[in-house]
Amino acid sequence: MFPVIYSFGLQDAVSASTIGALFIAVPSAFESMGPLGRIVGFVFFLVLALGAITSTISLLEVVTASVMDEFGASRRKRHCRPARSLRLLGVVPALDTDALGLMDKIVGEFVLLAGGLILALFAGWRLRGPVARSC
């Protein structure tokens, strides 16, 4: 990725964002390939979208299973509300790359840190016995 960014002089446009690298540098590389680049680019972004959809389904399954365990209803009923909420949350970043960059920055700098801290606190207070070593 870095050779593409530097060979096309996209350092300022991409900066430190993964979004800029994906949606600015990669299309520039495919454009430089000529007509074949359009086909390769289409297939690349199609596979990228497929990967995003499958990742979303697996992440939504965690939320659905937690809600089912907590409230004891059917999968269909407990799947719809979290799915709608997440879909609404994703509309703004899907339409505006600045919002997508802001959410990427917030999640990358704060949410991941908070999740690690919560996991460490949970493991420290909830696990009572000695933890067996696996190796």
Short mmCIF file of C-alpha atoms in Angstrom, two decimals:
data_model
loop_
_atom_site.label_atom_id
_atom_site.label_comp_id
_atom_site.label_asym_id
_atom_site.label_seq_id
_atom_site.Cartn_x
_atom_site.Cartn_y
_atom_site.Cartn_z
CA MET A 1 0.00 0.00 0.00
CA PHE A 2 2.77 2.44 0.86
CA PRO A 3 4.46 2.22 -2.57
CA VAL A 4 1.12 3.06 -4.21
CA ILE A 5 0.60 6.04 -1.92
CA TYR A 6 4.08 7.45 -2.50
CA SER A 7 4.27 6.70 -6.24
CA PHE A 8 1.05 8.62 -6.91
CA GLY A 9 1.92 11.41 -4.44
CA LEU A 10 -1.14 10.81 -2.27
CA GLN A 11 0.51 11.39 1.09
CA ASP A 12 -1.54 14.50 1.86
CA ALA A 13 -4.82 13.05 0.58
CA VAL A 14 -4.45 9.79 2.46
CA SER A 15 -2.65 11.08 5.61
CA ALA A 16 -2.84 8.50 8.42
CA SER A 17 -6.30 7.20 7.66
CA THR A 18 -7.02 3.66 6.54
CA ILE A 19 -10.12 5.01 4.84
CA GLY A 20 -8.03 7.29 2.66
CA ALA A 21 -5.76 4.41 1.77
CA LEU A 22 -8.68 2.22 0.80
CA PHE A 23 -10.85 4.72 -1.06
CA ILE A 24 -8.18 7.00 -2.56
CA ALA A 25 -4.96 5.05 -3.08
CA VAL A 26 -6.42 1.71 -4.20
CA PRO A 27 -8.70 3.22 -6.88
CA SER A 28 -5.71 5.24 -8.14
CA ALA A 29 -3.73 2.03 -8.51
CA PHE A 30 -6.56 0.35 -10.39
CA GLU A 31 -6.99 3.40 -12.62
CA SER A 32 -3.34 3.27 -13.62
CA MET A 33 -3.83 -0.33 -14.82
CA GLY A 34 -6.03 0.81 -17.70
CA PRO A 35 -9.14 -1.13 -18.80
CA LEU A 36 -8.05 -4.23 -16.89
CA GLY A 37 -7.92 -2.10 -13.74
CA ARG A 38 -11.65 -1.43 -13.95
CA ILE A 39 -12.36 -5.16 -13.89
CA VAL A 40 -9.85 -5.89 -11.14
CA GLY A 41 -11.12 -2.90 -9.14
CA PHE A 42 -14.72 -4.01 -9.49
CA VAL A 43 -13.87 -7.53 -8.32
CA PHE A 44 -11.72 -6.16 -5.46
CA PHE A 45 -14.47 -3.91 -4.11
CA LEU A 46 -17.08 -6.62 -4.63
CA VAL A 47 -15.04 -9.03 -2.51
CA LEU A 48 -14.42 -6.24 0.02
CA ALA A 49 -18.19 -5.66 0.29
CA LEU A 50 -18.79 -9.40 0.70
CA GLY A 51 -16.21 -9.52 3.50
CA ALA A 52 -17.87 -6.53 5.20
CA ILE A 53 -21.29 -8.17 5.03
CA THR A 54 -20.07 -11.48 6.46
CA SER A 55 -18.23 -9.66 9.25
CA THR A 56 -21.36 -7.68 10.05
CA ILE A 57 -23.42 -10.86 10.26
CA SER A 58 -20.94 -12.48 12.65
CA LEU A 59 -20.82 -9.37 14.86
CA LEU A 60 -24.61 -9.09 14.87
CA GLU A 61 -24.84 -12.73 15.94
CA VAL A 62 -23.02 -11.89 19.19
CA VAL A 63 -25.54 -9.15 19.98
CA THR A 64 -28.49 -11.37 19.03
CA ALA A 65 -27.28 -14.28 21.15
CA SER A 66 -26.72 -12.01 24.15
CA VAL A 67 -30.19 -10.49 23.85
CA MET A 68 -31.75 -13.95 23.43
CA ASP A 69 -29.99 -15.23 26.55
CA GLU A 70 -31.00 -12.18 28.56
CA PHE A 71 -34.65 -11.91 27.51
CA GLY A 72 -35.41 -15.44 26.32
CA ALA A 73 -37.31 -14.72 23.10
CA SER A 74 -37.05 -16.15 19.62
CA ARG A 75 -34.12 -15.37 17.34
CA ARG A 76 -36.32 -13.56 14.81
CA LYS A 77 -37.77 -11.18 17.41
CA ARG A 78 -34.45 -10.50 19.12
CA HIS A 79 -32.55 -10.01 15.87
CA CYS A 80 -34.64 -7.22 14.34
CA ARG A 81 -34.18 -4.41 16.87
CA PRO A 82 -30.36 -4.57 17.11
CA ALA A 83 -30.13 -4.97 13.32
CA ARG A 84 -32.25 -1.86 12.75
CA SER A 85 -30.25 0.12 15.29
CA LEU A 86 -26.93 -0.83 13.72
CA ARG A 87 -28.27 -0.14 10.23
CA LEU A 88 -29.37 3.37 11.29
CA LEU A 89 -26.00 3.95 12.96
CA GLY A 90 -24.25 3.07 9.70
CA VAL A 91 -26.23 5.36 7.37
CA VAL A 92 -24.32 8.56 8.10
CA PRO A 93 -20.79 7.11 7.70
CA ALA A 94 -21.92 5.31 4.54
CA LEU A 95 -22.92 8.62 2.97
CA ASP A 96 -20.13 10.87 4.27
CA THR A 97 -16.45 9.95 4.30
CA ASP A 98 -15.69 12.63 6.91
CA ALA A 99 -18.15 10.98 9.30
CA LEU A 100 -16.62 7.61 8.46
CA GLY A 101 -13.17 8.96 9.28
CA LEU A 102 -14.44 10.44 12.56
CA MET A 103 -16.04 7.15 13.60
CA ASP A 104 -12.86 5.29 12.62
CA LYS A 105 -10.83 7.64 14.80
CA ILE A 106 -13.24 7.39 17.77
CA VAL A 107 -13.41 3.60 17.64
CA GLY A 108 -9.68 3.20 17.04
CA GLU A 109 -8.58 5.52 19.83
CA PHE A 110 -11.27 5.21 22.49
CA VAL A 111 -13.65 2.29 22.04
CA LEU A 112 -10.92 -0.33 21.58
CA LEU A 113 -9.09 1.01 24.64
CA ALA A 114 -12.29 1.02 26.71
CA GLY A 115 -13.12 -2.53 25.57
CA GLY A 116 -9.67 -3.76 26.60
CA LEU A 117 -9.98 -2.05 29.97
CA ILE A 118 -13.44 -3.52 30.59
CA LEU A 119 -12.20 -6.97 29.58
CA ALA A 120 -9.23 -6.69 31.95
CA LEU A 121 -11.46 -5.55 34.82
CA PHE A 122 -13.97 -8.32 34.13
CA ALA A 123 -11.26 -10.96 34.00
CA GLY A 124 -9.66 -9.64 37.18
CA TRP A 125 -12.82 -9.47 39.26
CA ARG A 126 -14.97 -12.27 37.84
CA LEU A 127 -12.44 -15.06 37.41
CA ARG A 128 -11.92 -16.54 40.84
CA GLY A 129 -9.62 -19.52 40.48
CA PRO A 130 -6.12 -19.71 39.04
CA VAL A 131 -5.99 -19.51 35.30
CA ALA A 132 -4.38 -22.56 33.70
CA ARG A 133 -1.54 -21.97 31.28
CA SER A 134 -2.21 -23.28 27.81
CA CYS A 135 1.40 -23.65 26.68
#
